[in-house]
Coordinates of C-alpha atoms and ligand atoms in Angstrom, one line a residue:
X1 CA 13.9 -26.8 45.3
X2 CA 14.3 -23.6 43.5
X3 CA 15.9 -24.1 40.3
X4 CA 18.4 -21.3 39.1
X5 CA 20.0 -21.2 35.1
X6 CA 23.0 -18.9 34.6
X7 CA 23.8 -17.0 31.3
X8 CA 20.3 -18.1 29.9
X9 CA 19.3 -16.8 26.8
X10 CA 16.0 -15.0 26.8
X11 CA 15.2 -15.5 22.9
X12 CA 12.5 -17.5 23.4
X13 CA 10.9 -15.7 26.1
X14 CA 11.2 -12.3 24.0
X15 CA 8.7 -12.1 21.0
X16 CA 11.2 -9.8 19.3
X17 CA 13.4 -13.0 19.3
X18 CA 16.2 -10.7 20.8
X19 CA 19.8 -12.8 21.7
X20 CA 20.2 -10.8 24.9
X21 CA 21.2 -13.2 27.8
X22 CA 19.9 -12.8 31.8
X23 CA 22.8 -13.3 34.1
X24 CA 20.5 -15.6 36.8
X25 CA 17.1 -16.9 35.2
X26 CA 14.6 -19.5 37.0
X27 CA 11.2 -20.7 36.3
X28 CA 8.1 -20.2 38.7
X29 CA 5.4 -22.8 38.4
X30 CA 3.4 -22.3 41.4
X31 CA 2.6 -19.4 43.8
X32 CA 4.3 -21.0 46.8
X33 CA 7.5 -21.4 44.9
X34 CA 7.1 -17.5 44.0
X35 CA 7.2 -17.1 47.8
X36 CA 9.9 -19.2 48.6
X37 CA 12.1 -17.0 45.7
X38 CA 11.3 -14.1 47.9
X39 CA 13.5 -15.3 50.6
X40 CA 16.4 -16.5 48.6
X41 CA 19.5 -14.3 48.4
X42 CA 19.7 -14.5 44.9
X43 CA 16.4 -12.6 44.9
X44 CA 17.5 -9.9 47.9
X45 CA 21.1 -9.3 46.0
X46 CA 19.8 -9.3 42.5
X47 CA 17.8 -6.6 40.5
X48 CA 14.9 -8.6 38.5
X49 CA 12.3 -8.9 35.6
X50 CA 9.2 -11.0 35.4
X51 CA 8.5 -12.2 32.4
X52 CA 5.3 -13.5 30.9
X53 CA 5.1 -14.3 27.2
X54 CA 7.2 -11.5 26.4
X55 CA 5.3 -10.1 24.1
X56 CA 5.1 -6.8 25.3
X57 CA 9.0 -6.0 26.0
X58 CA 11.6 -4.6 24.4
X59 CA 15.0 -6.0 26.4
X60 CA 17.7 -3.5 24.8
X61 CA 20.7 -5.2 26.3
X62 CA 22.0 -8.1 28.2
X63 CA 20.0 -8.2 31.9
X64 CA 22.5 -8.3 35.1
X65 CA 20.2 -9.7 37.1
X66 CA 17.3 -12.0 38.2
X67 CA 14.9 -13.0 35.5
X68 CA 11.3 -14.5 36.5
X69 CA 9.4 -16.7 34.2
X70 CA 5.6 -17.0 35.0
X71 CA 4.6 -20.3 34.5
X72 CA 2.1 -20.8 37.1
X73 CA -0.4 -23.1 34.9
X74 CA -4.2 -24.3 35.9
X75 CA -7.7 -23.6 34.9
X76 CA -10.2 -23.6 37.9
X77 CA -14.2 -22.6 38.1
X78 CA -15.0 -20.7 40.8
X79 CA -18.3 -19.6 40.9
X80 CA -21.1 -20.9 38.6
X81 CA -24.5 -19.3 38.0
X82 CA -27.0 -19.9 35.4
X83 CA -26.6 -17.2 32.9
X84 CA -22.7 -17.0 34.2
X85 CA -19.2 -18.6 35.0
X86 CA -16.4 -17.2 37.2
X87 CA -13.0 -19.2 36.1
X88 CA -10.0 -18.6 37.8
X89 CA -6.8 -19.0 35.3
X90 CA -2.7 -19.3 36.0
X91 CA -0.8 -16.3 35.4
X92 CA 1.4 -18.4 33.4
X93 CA -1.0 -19.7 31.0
X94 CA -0.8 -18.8 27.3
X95 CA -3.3 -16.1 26.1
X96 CA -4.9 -17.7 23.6
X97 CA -4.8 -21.0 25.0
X98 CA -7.6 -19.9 27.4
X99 CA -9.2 -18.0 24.9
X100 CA -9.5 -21.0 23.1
X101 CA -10.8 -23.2 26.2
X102 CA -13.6 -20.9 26.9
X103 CA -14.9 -21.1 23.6
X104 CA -14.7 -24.9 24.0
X105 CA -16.6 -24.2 27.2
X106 CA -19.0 -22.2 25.5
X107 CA -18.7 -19.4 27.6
X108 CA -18.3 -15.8 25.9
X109 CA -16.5 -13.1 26.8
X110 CA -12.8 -13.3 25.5
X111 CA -13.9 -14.2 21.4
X112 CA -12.7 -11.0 20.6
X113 CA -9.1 -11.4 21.6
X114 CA -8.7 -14.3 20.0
X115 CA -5.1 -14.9 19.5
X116 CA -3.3 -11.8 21.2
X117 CA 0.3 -13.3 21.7
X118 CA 1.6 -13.1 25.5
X119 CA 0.4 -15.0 28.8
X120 CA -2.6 -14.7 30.8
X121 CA -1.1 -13.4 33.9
X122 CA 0.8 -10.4 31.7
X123 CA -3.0 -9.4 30.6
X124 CA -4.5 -7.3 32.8
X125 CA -1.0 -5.1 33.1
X126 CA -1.7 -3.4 30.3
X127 CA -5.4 -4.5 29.6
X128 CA -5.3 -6.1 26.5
X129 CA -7.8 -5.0 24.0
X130 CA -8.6 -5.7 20.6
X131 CA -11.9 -5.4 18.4
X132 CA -14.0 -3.4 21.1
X133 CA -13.4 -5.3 23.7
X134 CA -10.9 -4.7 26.7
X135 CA -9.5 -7.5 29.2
X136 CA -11.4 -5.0 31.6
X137 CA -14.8 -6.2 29.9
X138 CA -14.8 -10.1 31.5
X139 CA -12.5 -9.4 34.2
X140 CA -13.8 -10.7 37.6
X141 CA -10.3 -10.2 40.0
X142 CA -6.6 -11.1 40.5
X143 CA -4.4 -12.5 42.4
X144 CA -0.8 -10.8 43.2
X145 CA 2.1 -11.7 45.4
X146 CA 3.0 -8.4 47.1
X147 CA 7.1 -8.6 46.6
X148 CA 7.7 -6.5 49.8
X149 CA 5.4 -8.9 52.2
X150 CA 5.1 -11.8 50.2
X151 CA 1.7 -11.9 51.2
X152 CA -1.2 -12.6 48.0
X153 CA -3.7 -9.7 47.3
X154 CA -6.5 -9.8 45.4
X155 CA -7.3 -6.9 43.3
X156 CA -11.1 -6.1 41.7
X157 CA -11.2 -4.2 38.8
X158 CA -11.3 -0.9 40.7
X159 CA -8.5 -1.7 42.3
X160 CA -6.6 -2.0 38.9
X161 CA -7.6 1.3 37.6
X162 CA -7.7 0.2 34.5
X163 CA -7.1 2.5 31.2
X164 CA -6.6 2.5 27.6
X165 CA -3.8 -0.4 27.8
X166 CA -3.4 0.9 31.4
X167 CA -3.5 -0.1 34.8
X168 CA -1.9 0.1 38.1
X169 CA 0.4 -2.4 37.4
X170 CA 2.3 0.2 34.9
X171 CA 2.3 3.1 37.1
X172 CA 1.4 3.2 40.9
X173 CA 2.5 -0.6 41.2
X174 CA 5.5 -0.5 39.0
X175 CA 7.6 -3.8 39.8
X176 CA 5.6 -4.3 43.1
X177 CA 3.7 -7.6 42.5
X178 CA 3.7 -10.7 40.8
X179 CA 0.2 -11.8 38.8
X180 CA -0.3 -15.1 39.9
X181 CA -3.8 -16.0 38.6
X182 CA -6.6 -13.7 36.9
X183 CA -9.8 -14.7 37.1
X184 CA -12.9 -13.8 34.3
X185 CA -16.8 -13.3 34.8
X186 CA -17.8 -14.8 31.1
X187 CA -21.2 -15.4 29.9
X188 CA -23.1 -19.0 29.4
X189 CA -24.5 -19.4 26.1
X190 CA -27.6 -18.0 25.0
X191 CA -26.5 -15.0 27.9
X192 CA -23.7 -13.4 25.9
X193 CA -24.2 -10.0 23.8
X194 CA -21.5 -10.0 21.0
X195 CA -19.3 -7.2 20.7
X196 CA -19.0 -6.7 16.5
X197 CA -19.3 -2.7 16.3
X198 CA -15.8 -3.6 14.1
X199 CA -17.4 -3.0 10.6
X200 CA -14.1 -5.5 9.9
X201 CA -16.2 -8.2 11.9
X202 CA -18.8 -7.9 10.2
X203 CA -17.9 -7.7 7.0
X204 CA -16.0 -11.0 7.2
X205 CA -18.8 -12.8 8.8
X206 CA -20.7 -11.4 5.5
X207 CA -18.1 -13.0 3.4
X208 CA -18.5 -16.3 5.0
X209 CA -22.3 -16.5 4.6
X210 CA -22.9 -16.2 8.3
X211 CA -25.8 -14.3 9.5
X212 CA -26.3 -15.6 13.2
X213 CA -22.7 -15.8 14.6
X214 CA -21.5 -18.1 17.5
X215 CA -18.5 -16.9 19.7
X216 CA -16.7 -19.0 17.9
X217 CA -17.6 -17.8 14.4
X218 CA -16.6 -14.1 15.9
X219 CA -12.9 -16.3 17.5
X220 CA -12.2 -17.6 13.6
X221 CA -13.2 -13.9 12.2
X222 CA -10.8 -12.3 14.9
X223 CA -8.0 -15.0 13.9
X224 CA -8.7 -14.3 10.1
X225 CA -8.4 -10.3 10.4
X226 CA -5.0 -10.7 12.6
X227 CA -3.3 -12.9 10.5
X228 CA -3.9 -11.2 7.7
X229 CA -2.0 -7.9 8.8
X230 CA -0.3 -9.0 11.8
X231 CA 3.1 -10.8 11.8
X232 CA 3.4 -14.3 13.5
X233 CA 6.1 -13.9 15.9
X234 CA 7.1 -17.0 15.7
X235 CA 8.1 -15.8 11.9
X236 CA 8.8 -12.8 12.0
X237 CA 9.5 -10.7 15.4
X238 CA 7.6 -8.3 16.9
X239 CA 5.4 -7.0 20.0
X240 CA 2.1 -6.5 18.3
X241 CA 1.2 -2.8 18.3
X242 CA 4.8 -0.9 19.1
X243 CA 3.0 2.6 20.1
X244 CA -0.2 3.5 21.7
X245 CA -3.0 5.3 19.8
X246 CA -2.7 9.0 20.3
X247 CA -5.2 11.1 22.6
X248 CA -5.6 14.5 21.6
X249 CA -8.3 17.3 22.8
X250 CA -10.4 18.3 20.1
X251 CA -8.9 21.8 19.4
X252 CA -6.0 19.8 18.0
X253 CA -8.2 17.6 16.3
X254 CA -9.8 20.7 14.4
X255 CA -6.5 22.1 12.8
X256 CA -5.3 18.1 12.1
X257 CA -8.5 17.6 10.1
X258 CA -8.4 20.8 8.0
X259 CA -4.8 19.5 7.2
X260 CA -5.8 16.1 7.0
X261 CA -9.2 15.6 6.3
X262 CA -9.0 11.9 5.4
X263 CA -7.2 11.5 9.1
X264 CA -9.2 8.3 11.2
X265 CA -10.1 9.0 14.4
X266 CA -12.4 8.2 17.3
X267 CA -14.6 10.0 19.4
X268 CA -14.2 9.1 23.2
X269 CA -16.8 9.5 26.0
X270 CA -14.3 12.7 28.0
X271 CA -14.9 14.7 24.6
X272 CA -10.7 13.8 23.3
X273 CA -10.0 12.0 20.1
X274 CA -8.0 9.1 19.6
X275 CA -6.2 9.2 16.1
X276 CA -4.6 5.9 14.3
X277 CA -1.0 5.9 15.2
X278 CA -0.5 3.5 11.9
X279 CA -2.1 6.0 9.7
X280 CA -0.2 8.8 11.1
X281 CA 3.3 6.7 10.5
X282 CA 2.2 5.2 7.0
X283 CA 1.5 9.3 5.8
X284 CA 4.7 9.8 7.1
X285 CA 6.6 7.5 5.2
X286 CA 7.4 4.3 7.3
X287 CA 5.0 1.7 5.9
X288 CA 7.9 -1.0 4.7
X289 CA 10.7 0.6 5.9
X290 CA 13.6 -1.6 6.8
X291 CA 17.4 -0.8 8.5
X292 CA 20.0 -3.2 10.4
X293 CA 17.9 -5.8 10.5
X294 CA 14.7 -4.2 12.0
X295 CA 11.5 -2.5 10.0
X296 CA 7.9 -1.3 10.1
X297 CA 5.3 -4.2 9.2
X298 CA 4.3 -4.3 5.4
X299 CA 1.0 -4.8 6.5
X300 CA 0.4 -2.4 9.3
X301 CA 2.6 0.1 10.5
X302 CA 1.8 0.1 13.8
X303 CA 3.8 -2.6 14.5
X304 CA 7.8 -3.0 14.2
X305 CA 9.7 -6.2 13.3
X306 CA 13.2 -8.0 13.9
X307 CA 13.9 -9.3 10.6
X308 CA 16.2 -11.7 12.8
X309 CA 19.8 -9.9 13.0
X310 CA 18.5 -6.7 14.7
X311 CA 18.8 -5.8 18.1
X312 CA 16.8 -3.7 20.8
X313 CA 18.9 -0.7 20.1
X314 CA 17.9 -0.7 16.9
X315 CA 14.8 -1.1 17.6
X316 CA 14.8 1.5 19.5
X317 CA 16.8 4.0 17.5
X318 CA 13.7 3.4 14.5
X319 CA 11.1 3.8 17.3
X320 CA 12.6 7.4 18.1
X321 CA 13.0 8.3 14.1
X322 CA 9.4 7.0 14.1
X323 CA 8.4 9.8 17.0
X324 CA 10.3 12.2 15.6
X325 CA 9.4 12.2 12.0
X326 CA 4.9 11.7 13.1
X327 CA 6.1 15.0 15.4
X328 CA 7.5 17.0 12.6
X329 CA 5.1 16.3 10.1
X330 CA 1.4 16.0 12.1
X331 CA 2.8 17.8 15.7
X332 CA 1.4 14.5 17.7
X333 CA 3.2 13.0 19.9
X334 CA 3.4 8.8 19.6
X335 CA 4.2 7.3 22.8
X336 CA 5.1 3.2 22.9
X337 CA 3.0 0.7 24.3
X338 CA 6.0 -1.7 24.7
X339 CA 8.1 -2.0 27.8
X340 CA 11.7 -0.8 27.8
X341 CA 13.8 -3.0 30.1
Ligands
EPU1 N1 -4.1 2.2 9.4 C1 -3.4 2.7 8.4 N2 -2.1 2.2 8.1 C2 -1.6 1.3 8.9 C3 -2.3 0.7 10.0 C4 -3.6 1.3 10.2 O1 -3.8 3.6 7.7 O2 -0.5 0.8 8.6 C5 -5.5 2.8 9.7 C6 -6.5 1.8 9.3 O3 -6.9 1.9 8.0 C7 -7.7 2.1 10.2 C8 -7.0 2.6 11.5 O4 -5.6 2.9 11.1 O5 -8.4 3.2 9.7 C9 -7.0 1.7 12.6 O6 -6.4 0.5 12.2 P1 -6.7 -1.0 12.9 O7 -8.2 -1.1 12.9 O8 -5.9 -2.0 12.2 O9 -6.3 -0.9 14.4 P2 -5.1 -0.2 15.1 O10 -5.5 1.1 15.6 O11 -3.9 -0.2 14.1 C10 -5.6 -1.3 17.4 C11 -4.9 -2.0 18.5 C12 -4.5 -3.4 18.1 C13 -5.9 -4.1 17.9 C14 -6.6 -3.4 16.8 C15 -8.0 -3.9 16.6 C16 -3.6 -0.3 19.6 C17 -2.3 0.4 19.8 N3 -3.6 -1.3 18.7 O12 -4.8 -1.3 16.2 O13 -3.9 -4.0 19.2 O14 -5.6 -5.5 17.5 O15 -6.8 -2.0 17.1 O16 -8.8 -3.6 17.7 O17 -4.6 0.1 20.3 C18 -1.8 -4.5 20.1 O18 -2.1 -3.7 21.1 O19 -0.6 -5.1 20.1 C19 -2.7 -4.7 19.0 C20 -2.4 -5.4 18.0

């Protein structure tokens, strides 16, 4: 029996911690019960949003409709050969959760995005990344409920085209399926090459005395390095990373650099450069900056913060005063990596 709340809060399923309320809201815990929804009126007569974690939203105002909460849970192995594992994870499972349980497992794969807030399923929509490693890296296949046919789909990673925190999912397939599970190719141990090209890694391994790292020594280095510029959502709220690092082609780069020559950037493999969007917005002023309730991290300025009385509009008003202000001063444009609902 499908459950159905009326005039729910979302504050708890918003990272931001926004007060905004969803007119119908109901929680989906298996993939059968997903299907089921898909026949109800309230689905056919309702506009929706699935929600994972929420940690990748911005929800400006109250929603006047259907909202979906993945909580499809479950950990399964699929395939297991010597040097790997295939596991097979509900969409609704928490991030770092899993993260967590294949380090247990000893498998690696995942140790560099240790404790990315959101849920499993919401993963591969943008594919994650953090530390040199993308969800793309360990990812084996997904599952997805096609909401025209109801019918499941499984998608490789070809199939997700996925991008610099990218994929089908957040263009071609826009509001067309529902992640059920994602499932990971991850590495037994003594098979797994780390990723630590992050001089940051490496110099807090140094710190710590530890010259042949585990995957878990690389998790707790990863957990150190986030805390210490990232806020906790549960503290303070936020969506991680507001805006996208800028691509630009490399006559662009040229003039920036004369301008700027202290400006960090990154070389990619199509010959563009991708530039630090918190660098770009601390030289421009914003590192600390607070209004009505909302800011720009102390600690990084990539990342913008609900002090607890602001709202998504005025989130949203800094984001644009943000773009506006990086546009004037550097001539780059800064383009979100959050979700506007
Ligand atoms: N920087 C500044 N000022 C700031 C922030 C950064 O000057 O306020 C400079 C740093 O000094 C450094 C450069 O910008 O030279 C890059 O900073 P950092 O290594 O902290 O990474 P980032 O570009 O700010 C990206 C991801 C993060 C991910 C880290 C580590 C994006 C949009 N963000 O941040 O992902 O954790 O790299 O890999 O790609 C997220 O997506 O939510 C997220 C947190």
């Amino acid at each position: 029996m499908l459950k159905f709340l009326k005039a729910q809060s979302l504050k708890a399923y918003n990272t931001f911690g926004f007060n905004i309320k969803a007119d119908l809201f109901i929680k989906i815990n298996t993939t059968e019960e997903f299907q089921e929804l898909l026949k109800c009126k309230e689905w056919r007569d309702n506009k929706h949003l699935i929600l994972g974690g929420g940690s990748n939203v911005l929800i400006v105002e109250d929603f006047h409709g259907l909202v979906i909460l993945n909580c499809i849970t479950g950990i399964e192995i699929l395939e297991e050969e010597d040097q790997s594992v295939v596991v097979k994870c509900g969409g609704g499972e928490n991030w770092h959760e899993f993260v967590l349980y294949t380090l247990k497992k000893n498998w690696g794969g995942l140790e560099n995005l240790s404790l990315i807030p959101g849920t499993v399923g919401a993963a591969p929509m943008q594919n994650i990344g953090a530390y040199g490693v993308e969800i793309k890296d360990a990812f084996h296949s997904l599952e997805a409920v096609n909401l025209q046919t109801a019918e499941i789909e499984v998608f490789t990673a070809a199939d997700c085209d996925f991008g610099y925190r990218e994929s089908v999912f957040k263009h071609k397939y826009r509001g067309q399926y529902f992640i059920s599970s994602v499932s990971f190719k991850l590495d037994r141990y003594g098979f797994h090459r780390l990723q630590m090209s992050y001089g940051i890694i490496q110099d807090v391994l140094k710190e710590k005395g530890i010259k042949s790292p585990s995957i878990q020594d690389v998790s707790e280095s990863v957990i150190e390095i986030r805390q210490s510029k990232l806020p906790d959502p549960a503290k303070i709220g936020n969506s991680g990373s507001f805006f996208k690092n800028p691509v630009i082609n490399s006559q662009q780069f040229n003039k920036l650099i004369e301008k700027f020559p202290e400006l960090p950037s990154y070389g990619l493999d199509n010959g563009q450069i991708k530039l630090a969007a918190g660098w770009l917005i601390e030289k421009a002023g914003w590192k600390g900056y607070s209004e009505n309730g909302v800011g720009v991290h102390q600690k990084q300025a990539l990342v913008l913060v609900n002090y607890g009385n602001g709202t998504g509009k005025d989130i949203m008003n800094l984001a644009k005063k943000i773009q506006d202000s990086v546009q004037n001063k550097f001539g780059v444009e800064l383009s979100p990596e959050v979700n506007f609902v």
